[in-house]
Amino acid sequence: MSPLNISAAQAYSPMALQAAAAAAANQATSRTVYMGNLPQSAAVDELLNLIKFGPIENVRILGEKSCAFISFLDGQTAAAFHTDATLKKVSLHGAELKIGWGKPSPVPPQVLLAVQQNNATRNVYLGGLDESTTEAMLRDDLSRFGLIDQIKIVKDKGIGFVHFLSIAVAQKVVATLPTEPAWAGKRVNYGKDRCAFQPKTTQAAQAAVQVAAQSLAAAAGSPLPGFGFGGFGGYDPSSPMPGTPASAMALMAAVNGGMSPGGGAVMNRTVYLGNIHPETSTEDLCNAIRGGVLQSIKYMTDKHIAFITFIDPAAAFTFFQVATYQGLTLNNRRLKVGWGKTSGPLTPALALAVHSGATRNVYIGGIEDFEQFNEDRLKRDFMEYGDIELVNYLKEKNCAFVNFTNIANAIKAIEGIKAKPEYGSLRVAHGKDRCANPPRTTGGAGGANNGGGPSPTRKMTAPTINVSGFSPTIGNDEGDEVNEAEVAALAAVVEQELAAEGAALG
């Protein structure tokens, strides 16, 4: 009898999310799931066919005890699988499997390093195979390294994939085969773990996390998450997977609308990014961040880490989910993703400003002389209000954008710049934060610039007007073509709004 496969993972219902979060919190340091009552007739690949969460770090089969222990790379993934398997009552060869927890253990340091630096998995990719190569031949040759889960060969492309039961074994294979004469001229690298489910389209993945984020907001009972929320969490750099325990707590808090000691609802808005390449700039990070308006970005270059604080905790959760399960790579280095310490609720003044359209991006329109208002001039005039992430221009539309690293500094800058006589003839307002654009539909965990780095030629997207309040919000994004007609139309709307603002103010 064929095994009953778990269907492709989709966005959890609030109940399933709550169960996963509770499991993650209660087993914050455990990344191993116990599976018992295995039929003696079942093969290991049939068992792993049931798992659509990953990647998997190690599989340990105890045939004499009819059980297996599946170790993931982090506790949150383990908790998600544990909950899914428990709720769906998975079966193999007609026998319902028992689901439990294994003993907590850290990821082996050498495995963790290989995952972070080389995107290592338990799947070994083999390229340049001869037409005569068979699965049996590969199994006979590669079984010397360790137990094998599954072998697949794509003959018309001359490639193959060998899934081992652990990343450590795959590391040995990738390191050893290129040194052997029989494998000279062939390509050996890591492939995607077949258990690491990914929707067929990026849009499906985005839809799933958006639904999850909306469920969280609904569960928290707030129509406008981010205003008046406290929070807890915290980043623990000593953790084997930094951010994992905090993420479990934050996830549970997000789902449950957990209570702080003072009785307030708890949601985290700050995401931790680690393992950042030394050559990565703040601009690079912002090009990679999508899904929500930022309150601030704090990049600690000496420690190669950053803390990204969103306005909306649901947006922070969505970004965390996408970055965790799709991967986020900059300068050929996969970033660590975790939860940072909560920054607390927005202040009433900042919440009101955001509701009226405030962002960290400042738009300067009506520029006729770009020599007078060149990049150096704008940086010099605006840097007195705070750190600047990026200055860019749309010269054909006579405008420029100054992106700060903190929304509060952008608010101060608009107030201060408007008071300068030399800027009296220019239009100064909040622009659209490009980090609020939807996640990109291209790139992946292994890409050199996953998440949206700029193209070699900088271009601007059509502006988007935020009609809430009197602050026109004008969008810019790197690497996208500009829609000239839409730019012209929206620029006219901007002028009308600014004229209306002037009339209203008397």
Short mmCIF file of C-alpha atoms in Angstrom, two decimals:
data_model
loop_
_atom_site.label_atom_id
_atom_site.label_comp_id
_atom_site.label_asym_id
_atom_site.label_seq_id
_atom_site.Cartn_x
_atom_site.Cartn_y
_atom_site.Cartn_z
CA MET A 1 0.00 0.00 0.00
CA SER A 2 1.39 3.41 -0.91
CA PRO A 3 2.01 5.95 1.85
CA LEU A 4 -0.44 8.71 2.57
CA ASN A 5 1.42 11.89 1.67
CA ILE A 6 0.76 15.06 3.57
CA SER A 7 -0.64 17.62 1.17
CA ALA A 8 1.44 20.67 0.33
CA ALA A 9 1.71 22.97 3.31
CA GLN A 10 -0.49 26.02 3.09
CA ALA A 11 -1.24 29.00 5.32
CA TYR A 12 -2.34 27.72 8.72
CA SER A 13 -5.71 28.47 10.17
CA PRO A 14 -5.54 30.55 13.36
CA MET A 15 -6.05 27.34 15.39
CA ALA A 16 -3.13 25.58 13.70
CA LEU A 17 -0.98 28.68 14.00
CA GLN A 18 -1.78 28.88 17.69
CA ALA A 19 -0.86 25.23 18.21
CA ALA A 20 2.38 25.63 16.26
CA ALA A 21 3.30 28.72 18.21
CA ALA A 22 2.58 27.07 21.55
CA ALA A 23 4.64 24.05 20.57
CA ALA A 24 7.49 26.29 19.45
CA ALA A 25 7.42 28.17 22.72
CA ASN A 26 7.22 25.05 24.89
CA GLN A 27 9.99 23.32 22.93
CA ALA A 28 11.99 26.42 22.06
CA THR A 29 15.33 24.56 22.05
CA SER A 30 14.04 21.34 20.48
CA ARG A 31 14.37 20.86 16.75
CA THR A 32 13.80 17.08 16.69
CA VAL A 33 10.45 15.37 16.11
CA TYR A 34 9.81 11.75 17.13
CA MET A 35 7.81 9.52 14.75
CA GLY A 36 6.76 6.16 16.15
CA ASN A 37 4.75 3.08 15.15
CA LEU A 38 6.61 2.80 11.84
CA PRO A 39 5.62 -0.30 9.81
CA GLN A 40 8.52 -2.72 9.33
CA SER A 41 7.70 -2.81 5.62
CA ALA A 42 8.10 0.95 5.15
CA ALA A 43 11.20 2.38 3.45
CA VAL A 44 12.91 5.55 4.61
CA ASP A 45 12.02 7.45 1.44
CA GLU A 46 8.34 6.63 2.04
CA LEU A 47 8.59 8.11 5.52
CA LEU A 48 10.25 11.27 4.25
CA ASN A 49 7.58 11.60 1.57
CA LEU A 50 5.30 12.56 4.46
CA ILE A 51 7.41 15.56 5.42
CA LYS A 52 6.81 18.85 3.61
CA PHE A 53 8.73 21.02 6.03
CA GLY A 54 12.44 21.63 6.05
CA PRO A 55 15.22 21.55 5.29
CA ILE A 56 16.08 18.51 7.38
CA GLU A 57 19.43 18.37 9.17
CA ASN A 58 19.45 14.68 10.13
CA VAL A 59 17.26 11.55 10.03
CA ARG A 60 17.86 8.75 12.53
CA ILE A 61 15.98 5.47 11.99
CA LEU A 62 15.69 2.95 14.85
CA GLY A 63 14.29 -0.11 13.08
CA GLU A 64 14.28 -2.32 16.16
CA LYS A 65 12.09 0.24 17.95
CA SER A 66 9.95 1.07 14.91
CA CYS A 67 10.61 4.78 15.24
CA ALA A 68 12.55 7.65 13.71
CA PHE A 69 13.87 11.01 14.86
CA ILE A 70 13.72 13.88 12.35
CA SER A 71 16.00 16.81 13.22
CA PHE A 72 15.37 20.13 11.50
CA LEU A 73 17.69 23.13 11.42
CA ASP A 74 15.56 25.12 13.87
CA GLY A 75 12.86 24.65 16.46
CA GLN A 76 10.21 26.67 14.67
CA THR A 77 10.24 24.41 11.59
CA ALA A 78 10.12 21.37 13.85
CA ALA A 79 7.14 22.83 15.71
CA ALA A 80 5.32 23.56 12.45
CA PHE A 81 5.78 19.98 11.23
CA HIS A 82 4.92 18.54 14.66
CA THR A 83 1.63 20.43 14.73
CA ASP A 84 0.75 19.68 11.11
CA ALA A 85 1.43 15.95 11.52
CA THR A 86 -0.49 15.82 14.80
CA LEU A 87 -3.56 17.57 13.41
CA LYS A 88 -3.62 15.54 10.18
CA LYS A 89 -2.93 12.18 11.89
CA VAL A 90 -0.46 11.02 9.25
CA SER A 91 -0.33 7.34 8.31
CA LEU A 92 2.13 5.07 6.55
CA HIS A 93 1.13 1.69 5.07
CA GLY A 94 -2.20 2.03 6.87
CA ALA A 95 -0.63 2.55 10.32
CA GLU A 96 -1.22 5.87 12.09
CA LEU A 97 2.12 7.28 13.23
CA LYS A 98 2.81 8.53 16.73
CA ILE A 99 4.17 12.08 16.86
CA GLY A 100 6.26 13.41 19.73
CA TRP A 101 9.35 15.41 20.62
CA GLY A 102 12.95 14.29 20.64
CA LYS A 103 15.61 15.54 23.03
CA PRO A 104 16.84 19.11 22.44
CA SER A 105 20.23 19.41 20.74
CA PRO A 106 22.20 22.16 18.98
CA VAL A 107 22.98 22.05 15.28
CA PRO A 108 26.58 20.77 14.87
CA PRO A 109 28.82 23.84 14.35
CA GLN A 110 30.35 22.54 11.11
CA VAL A 111 26.90 21.89 9.68
CA LEU A 112 25.62 25.29 10.72
CA LEU A 113 28.62 26.98 9.09
CA ALA A 114 28.13 25.05 5.85
CA VAL A 115 24.44 25.97 5.76
CA GLN A 116 25.16 29.64 6.35
CA GLN A 117 28.05 29.99 3.92
CA ASN A 118 27.31 27.39 1.23
CA ASN A 119 23.55 26.76 1.50
CA ALA A 120 24.39 23.15 2.37
CA THR A 121 21.57 20.59 2.40
CA ARG A 122 21.39 16.80 2.58
CA ASN A 123 20.79 16.74 -1.20
CA VAL A 124 23.86 16.42 -3.44
CA TYR A 125 23.56 17.68 -7.01
CA LEU A 126 25.59 15.82 -9.65
CA GLY A 127 26.09 17.34 -13.10
CA GLY A 128 27.72 16.05 -16.28
CA LEU A 129 26.64 12.44 -15.75
CA ASP A 130 27.16 9.91 -18.52
CA GLU A 131 24.08 8.59 -20.32
CA SER A 132 24.87 5.13 -19.02
CA THR A 133 24.74 6.20 -15.37
CA THR A 134 21.96 4.48 -13.41
CA GLU A 135 20.49 4.93 -9.95
CA ALA A 136 21.94 1.58 -8.93
CA MET A 137 25.42 2.68 -9.98
CA LEU A 138 25.17 5.88 -7.95
CA ARG A 139 23.85 3.99 -4.93
CA ASP A 140 26.70 1.46 -5.10
CA ASP A 141 29.29 4.23 -5.35
CA LEU A 142 27.92 6.74 -2.85
CA SER A 143 26.61 4.43 -0.12
CA ARG A 144 30.15 4.37 1.26
CA PHE A 145 29.54 7.87 2.62
CA GLY A 146 26.33 7.11 4.49
CA LEU A 147 22.69 6.07 4.27
CA ILE A 148 20.75 7.29 1.24
CA ASP A 149 17.15 8.47 1.20
CA GLN A 150 16.47 8.82 -2.52
CA ILE A 151 18.24 9.03 -5.89
CA LYS A 152 16.83 10.76 -8.95
CA ILE A 153 18.44 11.02 -12.39
CA VAL A 154 17.34 13.38 -15.18
CA LYS A 155 18.91 11.60 -18.14
CA ASP A 156 18.12 14.17 -20.83
CA LYS A 157 20.00 16.79 -18.81
CA GLY A 158 22.76 14.54 -17.53
CA ILE A 159 22.15 15.46 -13.90
CA GLY A 160 21.25 13.61 -10.73
CA PHE A 161 20.21 14.26 -7.14
CA VAL A 162 21.20 12.07 -4.21
CA HIS A 163 19.43 12.72 -0.91
CA PHE A 164 21.34 11.45 2.12
CA LEU A 165 19.95 11.19 5.64
CA SER A 166 22.06 14.05 6.98
CA ILE A 167 23.68 17.29 5.88
CA ALA A 168 26.96 16.14 7.45
CA VAL A 169 27.16 13.17 5.07
CA ALA A 170 26.33 15.40 2.09
CA GLN A 171 29.18 17.69 3.16
CA LYS A 172 31.62 14.78 2.93
CA VAL A 173 30.35 13.87 -0.51
CA VAL A 174 30.61 17.43 -1.86
CA ALA A 175 34.12 17.77 -0.44
CA THR A 176 35.39 14.36 -1.57
CA LEU A 177 34.00 13.59 -5.04
CA PRO A 178 35.75 16.46 -6.88
CA THR A 179 39.11 15.03 -5.71
CA GLU A 180 38.46 11.57 -7.18
CA PRO A 181 39.56 10.74 -10.77
CA ALA A 182 36.26 9.02 -11.57
CA TRP A 183 34.43 12.29 -10.91
CA ALA A 184 36.85 14.58 -12.75
CA GLY A 185 35.03 17.05 -14.98
CA LYS A 186 31.70 16.51 -13.28
CA ARG A 187 29.82 19.08 -11.23
CA VAL A 188 29.15 18.41 -7.55
CA ASN A 189 27.18 20.79 -5.38
CA TYR A 190 24.18 21.06 -3.06
CA GLY A 191 20.59 20.80 -4.27
CA LYS A 192 17.30 21.71 -2.65
CA ASP A 193 16.04 19.41 0.11
CA ARG A 194 12.96 17.69 -1.29
CA CYS A 195 11.25 17.97 2.09
CA ALA A 196 11.57 21.77 2.12
CA PHE A 197 8.20 22.55 0.62
CA GLN A 198 7.94 25.60 -1.62
CA PRO A 199 4.76 26.59 -3.47
CA LYS A 200 4.88 26.23 -7.25
CA THR A 201 4.72 29.98 -7.65
CA THR A 202 6.16 32.78 -5.61
CA GLN A 203 2.73 34.38 -5.68
CA ALA A 204 1.33 31.33 -3.88
CA ALA A 205 4.01 31.63 -1.23
CA GLN A 206 3.30 35.32 -0.78
CA ALA A 207 -0.43 34.66 -0.57
CA ALA A 208 0.14 32.01 2.09
CA VAL A 209 2.18 34.25 4.37
CA GLN A 210 -0.18 37.17 3.77
CA VAL A 211 -3.11 35.02 4.90
CA ALA A 212 -1.10 33.94 7.94
CA ALA A 213 -0.27 37.55 8.77
CA GLN A 214 -3.90 38.57 8.41
CA SER A 215 -4.91 35.70 10.68
CA LEU A 216 -2.46 36.95 13.28
CA ALA A 217 -3.84 40.46 13.12
CA ALA A 218 -7.38 39.13 13.46
CA ALA A 219 -6.39 36.91 16.38
CA ALA A 220 -4.82 39.89 18.10
CA GLY A 221 -8.11 41.74 17.77
CA SER A 222 -6.72 44.94 16.27
CA PRO A 223 -7.82 46.53 12.98
CA LEU A 224 -4.59 48.52 12.89
CA PRO A 225 -1.75 46.38 14.29
CA GLY A 226 1.27 48.35 15.34
CA PHE A 227 -0.53 51.09 17.20
CA GLY A 228 -0.46 50.65 20.96
CA PHE A 229 1.14 47.20 21.08
CA GLY A 230 3.78 46.26 23.56
CA GLY A 231 5.90 43.17 23.06
CA PHE A 232 8.52 40.76 24.17
CA GLY A 233 10.97 38.48 22.46
CA GLY A 234 14.67 39.07 22.30
CA TYR A 235 17.67 38.00 20.30
CA ASP A 236 20.04 35.54 21.93
CA PRO A 237 23.42 35.52 20.10
CA SER A 238 24.49 32.44 22.07
CA SER A 239 21.68 30.35 20.59
CA PRO A 240 22.69 27.66 18.05
CA MET A 241 20.25 29.32 15.67
CA PRO A 242 20.13 33.00 16.74
CA GLY A 243 16.61 34.26 17.10
CA THR A 244 14.88 30.89 17.26
CA PRO A 245 13.69 30.95 20.90
CA ALA A 246 12.67 34.58 20.51
CA SER A 247 10.83 33.82 17.30
CA ALA A 248 8.84 31.09 19.00
CA MET A 249 7.81 33.45 21.78
CA ALA A 250 7.00 36.24 19.37
CA LEU A 251 4.97 33.91 17.17
CA MET A 252 2.95 32.69 20.13
CA ALA A 253 2.44 36.27 21.25
CA ALA A 254 1.37 37.31 17.78
CA VAL A 255 -1.16 34.50 17.49
CA ASN A 256 -2.52 34.60 21.02
CA GLY A 257 -2.46 38.35 21.45
CA GLY A 258 -0.29 37.41 24.45
CA MET A 259 -0.30 39.60 27.51
CA SER A 260 2.57 41.62 28.83
CA PRO A 261 3.04 42.06 32.59
CA GLY A 262 1.03 45.25 32.35
CA GLY A 263 -1.81 43.51 30.59
CA GLY A 264 -1.18 44.90 27.10
CA ALA A 265 -1.23 42.90 23.89
CA VAL A 266 2.13 41.62 22.70
CA MET A 267 3.47 41.72 19.14
CA ASN A 268 7.01 42.15 17.86
CA ARG A 269 7.93 44.53 15.07
CA THR A 270 11.70 44.02 14.93
CA VAL A 271 13.45 41.41 12.77
CA TYR A 272 17.10 40.45 13.24
CA LEU A 273 19.38 39.84 10.24
CA GLY A 274 22.80 38.28 10.77
CA ASN A 275 25.73 36.89 8.80
CA ILE A 276 25.76 40.04 6.63
CA HIS A 277 28.63 40.29 4.13
CA PRO A 278 31.11 43.09 4.99
CA GLU A 279 30.58 44.70 1.58
CA THR A 280 26.82 44.95 2.07
CA SER A 281 25.52 48.49 2.50
CA THR A 282 22.40 49.79 4.20
CA GLU A 283 21.05 50.49 0.71
CA ASP A 284 21.59 46.83 -0.22
CA LEU A 285 19.64 45.73 2.84
CA CYS A 286 16.75 48.07 2.06
CA ASN A 287 16.70 46.83 -1.52
CA ALA A 288 16.20 43.32 -0.14
CA ILE A 289 13.50 44.18 2.41
CA ARG A 290 9.94 44.04 1.12
CA GLY A 291 6.46 43.82 2.57
CA GLY A 292 6.04 46.76 4.92
CA VAL A 293 6.84 50.35 5.85
CA LEU A 294 9.91 50.61 8.08
CA GLN A 295 10.16 52.61 11.25
CA SER A 296 13.92 52.17 11.29
CA ILE A 297 16.86 50.10 10.15
CA LYS A 298 19.87 49.79 12.44
CA TYR A 299 22.88 48.28 10.67
CA MET A 300 25.83 47.39 12.94
CA THR A 301 28.57 46.91 10.35
CA ASP A 302 31.22 45.92 12.88
CA LYS A 303 29.07 43.00 14.03
CA HIS A 304 27.62 42.19 10.58
CA ILE A 305 24.07 42.32 11.91
CA ALA A 306 21.04 44.55 11.46
CA PHE A 307 17.73 45.16 13.20
CA ILE A 308 14.76 46.01 10.99
CA THR A 309 11.79 47.58 12.77
CA PHE A 310 8.52 47.70 10.83
CA ILE A 311 5.57 49.95 11.56
CA ASP A 312 3.19 47.00 11.41
CA PRO A 313 3.89 43.79 13.39
CA ALA A 314 1.96 41.78 10.79
CA ALA A 315 4.35 43.09 8.12
CA ALA A 316 7.29 42.09 10.31
CA PHE A 317 5.85 38.59 10.64
CA THR A 318 5.26 38.33 6.88
CA PHE A 319 8.83 39.42 6.11
CA PHE A 320 10.16 37.00 8.73
CA GLN A 321 8.22 34.11 7.19
CA VAL A 322 9.27 34.87 3.61
CA ALA A 323 12.93 35.41 4.58
CA THR A 324 12.99 32.27 6.70
CA TYR A 325 11.34 29.82 4.34
CA GLN A 326 12.39 31.22 0.95
CA GLY A 327 15.80 32.38 2.14
CA LEU A 328 17.41 35.82 1.92
CA THR A 329 20.82 36.07 0.24
CA LEU A 330 22.96 39.17 -0.28
CA ASN A 331 26.41 39.20 -1.86
CA ASN A 332 26.34 35.40 -2.13
CA ARG A 333 25.80 35.00 1.59
CA ARG A 334 22.59 33.66 3.11
CA LEU A 335 21.46 35.84 5.99
CA LYS A 336 20.40 34.59 9.39
CA VAL A 337 16.85 35.61 10.21
CA GLY A 338 15.45 35.91 13.72
CA TRP A 339 13.48 38.16 16.01
CA GLY A 340 15.05 41.19 17.68
CA LYS A 341 14.08 42.67 20.99
CA THR A 342 10.79 44.49 20.79
CA SER A 343 10.89 48.24 20.32
CA GLY A 344 7.54 48.64 22.04
CA PRO A 345 4.47 50.38 20.63
CA LEU A 346 4.61 53.42 18.39
CA THR A 347 4.37 56.70 20.24
CA PRO A 348 1.02 58.45 19.76
CA ALA A 349 2.69 61.23 17.77
CA LEU A 350 4.45 58.80 15.44
CA ALA A 351 1.32 56.69 15.03
CA LEU A 352 -0.62 59.79 13.99
CA ALA A 353 2.12 60.83 11.56
CA VAL A 354 2.20 57.38 9.97
CA HIS A 355 -1.58 57.37 9.68
CA SER A 356 -1.23 60.66 7.77
CA GLY A 357 1.30 59.20 5.33
CA ALA A 358 4.67 59.68 7.01
CA THR A 359 7.53 57.41 5.87
CA ARG A 360 11.31 57.47 6.09
CA ASN A 361 11.47 58.71 2.47
CA VAL A 362 11.45 62.44 1.67
CA TYR A 363 10.34 63.66 -1.77
CA ILE A 364 11.76 66.91 -3.17
CA GLY A 365 9.89 68.08 -6.26
CA GLY A 366 10.12 71.02 -8.64
CA ILE A 367 13.92 70.93 -8.97
CA GLU A 368 15.02 72.98 -12.00
CA ASP A 369 18.76 73.19 -11.29
CA PHE A 370 20.27 69.80 -10.51
CA GLU A 371 23.72 71.34 -10.28
CA GLN A 372 22.53 73.46 -7.39
CA PHE A 373 20.67 70.58 -5.73
CA ASN A 374 23.14 67.81 -6.48
CA GLU A 375 23.56 64.66 -4.40
CA ASP A 376 26.32 66.12 -2.24
CA ARG A 377 24.18 69.17 -1.50
CA LEU A 378 21.15 67.10 -0.54
CA LYS A 379 23.24 64.83 1.67
CA ARG A 380 24.85 67.81 3.36
CA ASP A 381 21.55 69.61 3.95
CA PHE A 382 19.61 66.55 5.09
CA MET A 383 22.21 64.66 7.12
CA GLU A 384 21.84 67.09 10.01
CA TYR A 385 18.48 65.44 10.69
CA GLY A 386 19.76 61.86 10.79
CA ASP A 387 21.51 59.04 8.95
CA ILE A 388 20.71 58.78 5.25
CA GLU A 389 20.34 55.44 3.50
CA LEU A 390 19.99 56.59 -0.12
CA VAL A 391 19.65 59.71 -2.28
CA ASN A 392 18.36 59.25 -5.82
CA TYR A 393 16.85 61.30 -8.63
CA LEU A 394 14.16 61.22 -11.28
CA LYS A 395 15.58 64.10 -13.30
CA GLU A 396 13.08 63.88 -16.14
CA LYS A 397 10.38 64.62 -13.55
CA ASN A 398 12.45 67.24 -11.71
CA CYS A 399 12.45 65.44 -8.39
CA ALA A 400 14.70 63.66 -5.92
CA PHE A 401 14.27 61.31 -2.97
CA VAL A 402 16.17 61.23 0.32
CA ASN A 403 15.71 57.98 2.25
CA PHE A 404 16.55 58.08 5.96
CA THR A 405 17.22 55.09 8.19
CA ASN A 406 14.57 56.26 10.66
CA ILE A 407 11.10 57.60 10.01
CA ALA A 408 11.39 60.11 12.87
CA ASN A 409 14.37 61.73 11.15
CA ALA A 410 12.42 62.08 7.91
CA ILE A 411 9.62 63.86 9.78
CA LYS A 412 12.12 66.26 11.34
CA ALA A 413 13.81 66.81 7.98
CA ILE A 414 10.59 67.86 6.25
CA GLU A 415 9.84 70.36 9.00
CA GLY A 416 13.39 71.72 8.97
CA ILE A 417 13.93 71.84 5.20
CA LYS A 418 10.68 73.70 4.60
CA ALA A 419 12.03 76.45 6.83
CA LYS A 420 15.16 76.93 4.67
CA PRO A 421 14.74 79.81 2.15
CA GLU A 422 16.67 78.00 -0.61
CA TYR A 423 14.06 75.22 -0.54
CA GLY A 424 11.12 77.62 -0.49
CA SER A 425 10.25 77.10 -4.15
CA LEU A 426 10.46 73.30 -3.95
CA ARG A 427 7.80 70.79 -2.96
CA VAL A 428 8.83 68.71 0.06
CA ALA A 429 6.71 65.80 1.28
CA HIS A 430 6.89 62.18 2.34
CA GLY A 431 7.67 59.67 -0.40
CA LYS A 432 6.75 56.01 -0.52
CA ASP A 433 9.04 53.62 1.36
CA ARG A 434 10.21 51.12 -1.29
CA CYS A 435 10.47 48.48 1.45
CA ALA A 436 6.65 48.50 1.51
CA ASN A 437 6.52 47.11 -2.03
CA PRO A 438 5.37 43.47 -2.34
CA PRO A 439 8.07 40.77 -2.15
CA ARG A 440 9.78 40.27 -5.49
CA THR A 441 8.69 37.41 -7.72
CA THR A 442 12.18 36.41 -8.83
CA GLY A 443 15.24 35.12 -7.06
CA GLY A 444 15.66 32.45 -4.45
CA ALA A 445 17.69 31.37 -1.52
CA GLY A 446 20.67 30.63 -3.65
CA GLY A 447 20.61 33.84 -5.65
CA ALA A 448 23.35 36.40 -5.41
CA ASN A 449 20.96 39.15 -4.54
CA ASN A 450 17.74 37.64 -3.39
CA GLY A 451 15.11 40.07 -2.33
CA GLY A 452 15.73 42.75 -4.89
CA GLY A 453 19.06 44.43 -5.32
CA PRO A 454 19.31 47.31 -7.78
CA SER A 455 19.93 46.70 -11.44
CA PRO A 456 23.14 48.14 -12.94
CA THR A 457 21.12 51.11 -14.21
CA ARG A 458 19.03 52.82 -11.58
CA LYS A 459 15.45 53.49 -12.57
CA MET A 460 12.38 54.61 -10.74
CA THR A 461 8.91 53.19 -10.42
CA ALA A 462 5.83 55.21 -10.98
CA PRO A 463 4.84 57.23 -7.90
CA THR A 464 2.01 56.05 -5.68
CA ILE A 465 -0.06 58.66 -3.91
CA ASN A 466 -1.15 58.15 -0.32
CA VAL A 467 -4.33 60.19 0.00
CA SER A 468 -4.57 59.72 3.77
CA GLY A 469 -4.16 63.12 5.36
CA PHE A 470 -2.29 65.88 3.52
CA SER A 471 1.00 64.05 2.95
CA PRO A 472 1.45 62.95 -0.66
CA THR A 473 3.41 59.73 -0.79
CA ILE A 474 5.54 59.25 -3.86
CA GLY A 475 7.12 55.91 -4.63
CA ASN A 476 10.56 54.98 -5.85
CA ASP A 477 12.20 51.62 -6.28
CA GLU A 478 15.47 50.46 -7.71
CA GLY A 479 15.58 48.13 -10.67
CA ASP A 480 12.05 48.61 -12.02
CA GLU A 481 10.99 50.26 -15.25
CA VAL A 482 9.15 53.55 -14.94
CA ASN A 483 5.68 54.01 -16.41
CA GLU A 484 6.04 57.50 -17.85
CA ALA A 485 2.31 58.08 -18.36
CA GLU A 486 1.51 57.04 -14.80
CA VAL A 487 4.33 59.19 -13.44
CA ALA A 488 2.98 62.24 -15.24
CA ALA A 489 -0.57 61.57 -14.09
CA LEU A 490 0.41 61.00 -10.48
CA ALA A 491 2.75 63.98 -10.47
CA ALA A 492 -0.27 66.09 -11.40
CA VAL A 493 -2.17 64.60 -8.46
CA VAL A 494 0.73 65.51 -6.20
CA GLU A 495 0.64 69.11 -7.34
CA GLN A 496 -3.12 69.25 -6.79
CA GLU A 497 -2.78 67.83 -3.27
CA LEU A 498 -0.02 70.27 -2.42
CA ALA A 499 -2.08 73.14 -3.80
CA ALA A 500 -5.03 71.98 -1.71
CA GLU A 501 -2.79 71.78 1.34
CA GLY A 502 -1.60 75.32 0.76
CA ALA A 503 -5.15 76.56 0.36
CA ALA A 504 -6.26 74.76 3.51
CA LEU A 505 -3.45 76.33 5.49
CA GLY A 506 -4.50 79.74 4.36
#
